[in-house]
XYZ file of N, CA and C in Angstrom:
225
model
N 7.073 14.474 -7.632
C 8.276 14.034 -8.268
C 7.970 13.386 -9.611
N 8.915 13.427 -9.925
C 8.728 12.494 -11.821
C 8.262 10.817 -11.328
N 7.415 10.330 -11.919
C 6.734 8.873 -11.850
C 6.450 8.683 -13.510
N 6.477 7.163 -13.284
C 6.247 6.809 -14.152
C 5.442 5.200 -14.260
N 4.582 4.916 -15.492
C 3.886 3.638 -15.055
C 4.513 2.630 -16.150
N 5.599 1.587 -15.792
C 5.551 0.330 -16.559
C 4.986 -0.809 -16.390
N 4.587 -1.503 -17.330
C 4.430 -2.864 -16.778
C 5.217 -3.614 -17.456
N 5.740 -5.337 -16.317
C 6.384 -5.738 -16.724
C 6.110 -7.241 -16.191
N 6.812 -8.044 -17.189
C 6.700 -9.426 -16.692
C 7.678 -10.250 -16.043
N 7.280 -11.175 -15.501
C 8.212 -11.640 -14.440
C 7.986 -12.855 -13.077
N 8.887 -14.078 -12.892
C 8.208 -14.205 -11.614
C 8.483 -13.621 -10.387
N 9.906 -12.918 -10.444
C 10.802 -12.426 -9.669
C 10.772 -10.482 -9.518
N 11.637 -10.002 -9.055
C 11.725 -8.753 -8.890
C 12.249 -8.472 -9.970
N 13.542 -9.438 -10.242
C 14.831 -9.344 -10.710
C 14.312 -9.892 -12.159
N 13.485 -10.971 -12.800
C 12.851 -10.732 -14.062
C 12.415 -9.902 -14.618
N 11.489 -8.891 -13.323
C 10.960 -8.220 -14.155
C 11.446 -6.979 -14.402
N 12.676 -6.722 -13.433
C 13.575 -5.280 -13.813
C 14.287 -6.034 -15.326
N 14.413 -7.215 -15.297
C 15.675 -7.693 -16.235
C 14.816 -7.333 -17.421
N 12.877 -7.398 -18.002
C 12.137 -7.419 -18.852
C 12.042 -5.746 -19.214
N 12.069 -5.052 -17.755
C 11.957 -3.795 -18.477
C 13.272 -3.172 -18.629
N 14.700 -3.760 -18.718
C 15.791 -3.730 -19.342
C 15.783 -4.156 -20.789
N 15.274 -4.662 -20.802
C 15.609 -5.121 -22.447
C 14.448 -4.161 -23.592
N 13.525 -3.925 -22.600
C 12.597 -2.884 -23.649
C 12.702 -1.211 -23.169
N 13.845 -1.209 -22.549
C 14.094 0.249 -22.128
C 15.848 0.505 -21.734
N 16.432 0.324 -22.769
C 18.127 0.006 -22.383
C 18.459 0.859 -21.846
N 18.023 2.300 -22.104
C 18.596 3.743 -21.459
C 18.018 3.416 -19.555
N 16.862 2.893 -19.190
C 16.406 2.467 -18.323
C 17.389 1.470 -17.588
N 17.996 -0.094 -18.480
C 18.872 -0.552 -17.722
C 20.386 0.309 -17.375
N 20.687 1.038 -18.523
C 22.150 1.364 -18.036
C 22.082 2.212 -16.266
N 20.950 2.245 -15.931
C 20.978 3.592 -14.650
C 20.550 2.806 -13.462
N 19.825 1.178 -14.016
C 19.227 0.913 -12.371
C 19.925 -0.772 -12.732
N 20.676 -1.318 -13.467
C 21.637 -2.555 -13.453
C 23.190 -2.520 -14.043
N 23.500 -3.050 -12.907
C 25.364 -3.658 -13.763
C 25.536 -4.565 -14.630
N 26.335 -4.695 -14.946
C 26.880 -5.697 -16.435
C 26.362 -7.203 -15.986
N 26.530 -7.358 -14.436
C 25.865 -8.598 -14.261
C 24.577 -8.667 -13.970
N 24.216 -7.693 -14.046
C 22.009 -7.897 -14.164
C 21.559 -7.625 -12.784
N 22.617 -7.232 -11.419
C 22.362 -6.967 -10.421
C 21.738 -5.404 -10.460
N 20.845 -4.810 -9.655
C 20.448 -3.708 -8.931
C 21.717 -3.078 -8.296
N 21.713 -1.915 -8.932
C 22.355 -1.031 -8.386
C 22.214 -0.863 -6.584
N 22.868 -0.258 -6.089
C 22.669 -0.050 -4.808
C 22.016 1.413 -4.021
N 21.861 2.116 -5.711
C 21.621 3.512 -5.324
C 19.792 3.427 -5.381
N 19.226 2.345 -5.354
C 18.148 1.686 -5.732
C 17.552 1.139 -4.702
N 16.129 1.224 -4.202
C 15.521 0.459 -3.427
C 14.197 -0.068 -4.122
N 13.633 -0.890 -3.538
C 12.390 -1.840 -4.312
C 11.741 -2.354 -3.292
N 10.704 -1.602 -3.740
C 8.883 -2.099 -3.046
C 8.310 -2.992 -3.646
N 7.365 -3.673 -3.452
C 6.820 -4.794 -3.662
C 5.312 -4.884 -3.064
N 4.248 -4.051 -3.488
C 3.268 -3.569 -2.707
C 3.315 -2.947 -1.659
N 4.256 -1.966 -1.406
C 4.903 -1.104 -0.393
C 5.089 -1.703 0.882
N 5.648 -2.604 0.168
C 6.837 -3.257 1.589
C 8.125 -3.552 0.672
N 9.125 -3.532 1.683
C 10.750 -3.515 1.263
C 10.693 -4.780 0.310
N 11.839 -5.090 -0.507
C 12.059 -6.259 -0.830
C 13.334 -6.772 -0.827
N 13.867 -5.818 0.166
C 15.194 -6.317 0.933
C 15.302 -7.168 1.989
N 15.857 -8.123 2.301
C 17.197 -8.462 1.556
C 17.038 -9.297 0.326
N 17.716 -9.209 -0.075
C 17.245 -10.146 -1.665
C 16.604 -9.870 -3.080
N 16.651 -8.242 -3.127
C 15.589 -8.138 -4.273
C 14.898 -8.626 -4.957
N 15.950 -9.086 -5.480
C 15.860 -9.490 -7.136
C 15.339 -11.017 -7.146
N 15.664 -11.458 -6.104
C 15.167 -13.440 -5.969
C 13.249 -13.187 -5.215
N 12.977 -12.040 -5.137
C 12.221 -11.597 -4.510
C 10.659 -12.340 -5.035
N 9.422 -13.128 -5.229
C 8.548 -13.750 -6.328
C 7.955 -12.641 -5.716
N 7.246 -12.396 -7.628
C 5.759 -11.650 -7.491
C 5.020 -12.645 -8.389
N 3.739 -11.624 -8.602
C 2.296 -12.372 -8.908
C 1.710 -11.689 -10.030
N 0.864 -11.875 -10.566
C 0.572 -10.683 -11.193
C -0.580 -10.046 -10.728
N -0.317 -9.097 -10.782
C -1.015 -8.084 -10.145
C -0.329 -6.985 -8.930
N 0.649 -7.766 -8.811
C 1.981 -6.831 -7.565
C 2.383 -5.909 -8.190
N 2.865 -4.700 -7.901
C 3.237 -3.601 -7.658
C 4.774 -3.333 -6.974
N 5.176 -3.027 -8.455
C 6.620 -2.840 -7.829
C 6.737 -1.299 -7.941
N 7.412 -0.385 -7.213
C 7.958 0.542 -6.745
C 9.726 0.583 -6.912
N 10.309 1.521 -7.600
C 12.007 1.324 -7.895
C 12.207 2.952 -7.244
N 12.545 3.085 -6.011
C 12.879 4.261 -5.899
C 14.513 4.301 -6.217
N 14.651 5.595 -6.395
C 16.544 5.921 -6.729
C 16.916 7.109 -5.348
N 17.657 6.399 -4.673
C 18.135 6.784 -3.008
C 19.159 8.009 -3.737
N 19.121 8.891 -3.215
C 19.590 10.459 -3.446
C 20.560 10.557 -1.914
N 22.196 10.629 -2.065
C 22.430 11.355 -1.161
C 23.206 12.437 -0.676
N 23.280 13.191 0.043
C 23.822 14.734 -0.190
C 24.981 14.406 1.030
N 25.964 15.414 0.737
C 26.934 15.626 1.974
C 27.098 16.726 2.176
């Protein structure tokens, strides 16, 4: 599948989607709303474990590994 490698800063999940929003706007319009929340069509790893419930309040470290998959669904 298409991948891609950013890095980003942050202490949170939700910083660091908010950091690679601001240096990739075409990037925020598809994975945040007007209020800086995560879409729902969106899931987030965190060294491949969930980081649900809570994403975005979620702390990382540096050196963590975030994962943004985009949930696809068919009817």
């Amino acid at each position: 599948g298409n991948q891609a490698t950013l890095k980003a800063e942050g202490k949170t999940v939700g910083e660091c989607l908010q950091d690679l929003g601001r240096r990739y706007p075409e990037l925020k319009k598809i994975m945040l709303d007007q209020d800086g929340n995560l879409f729902q069509s969106f899931d987030v790893f965190v060294n491949g474990e969930s980081a649900y419930p809570g994403p975005m309040a979620r702390p990382v470290k540096d050196g963590d590994r975030l994962h943004l998959v985009m949930l696809i669904q068919g009817g």
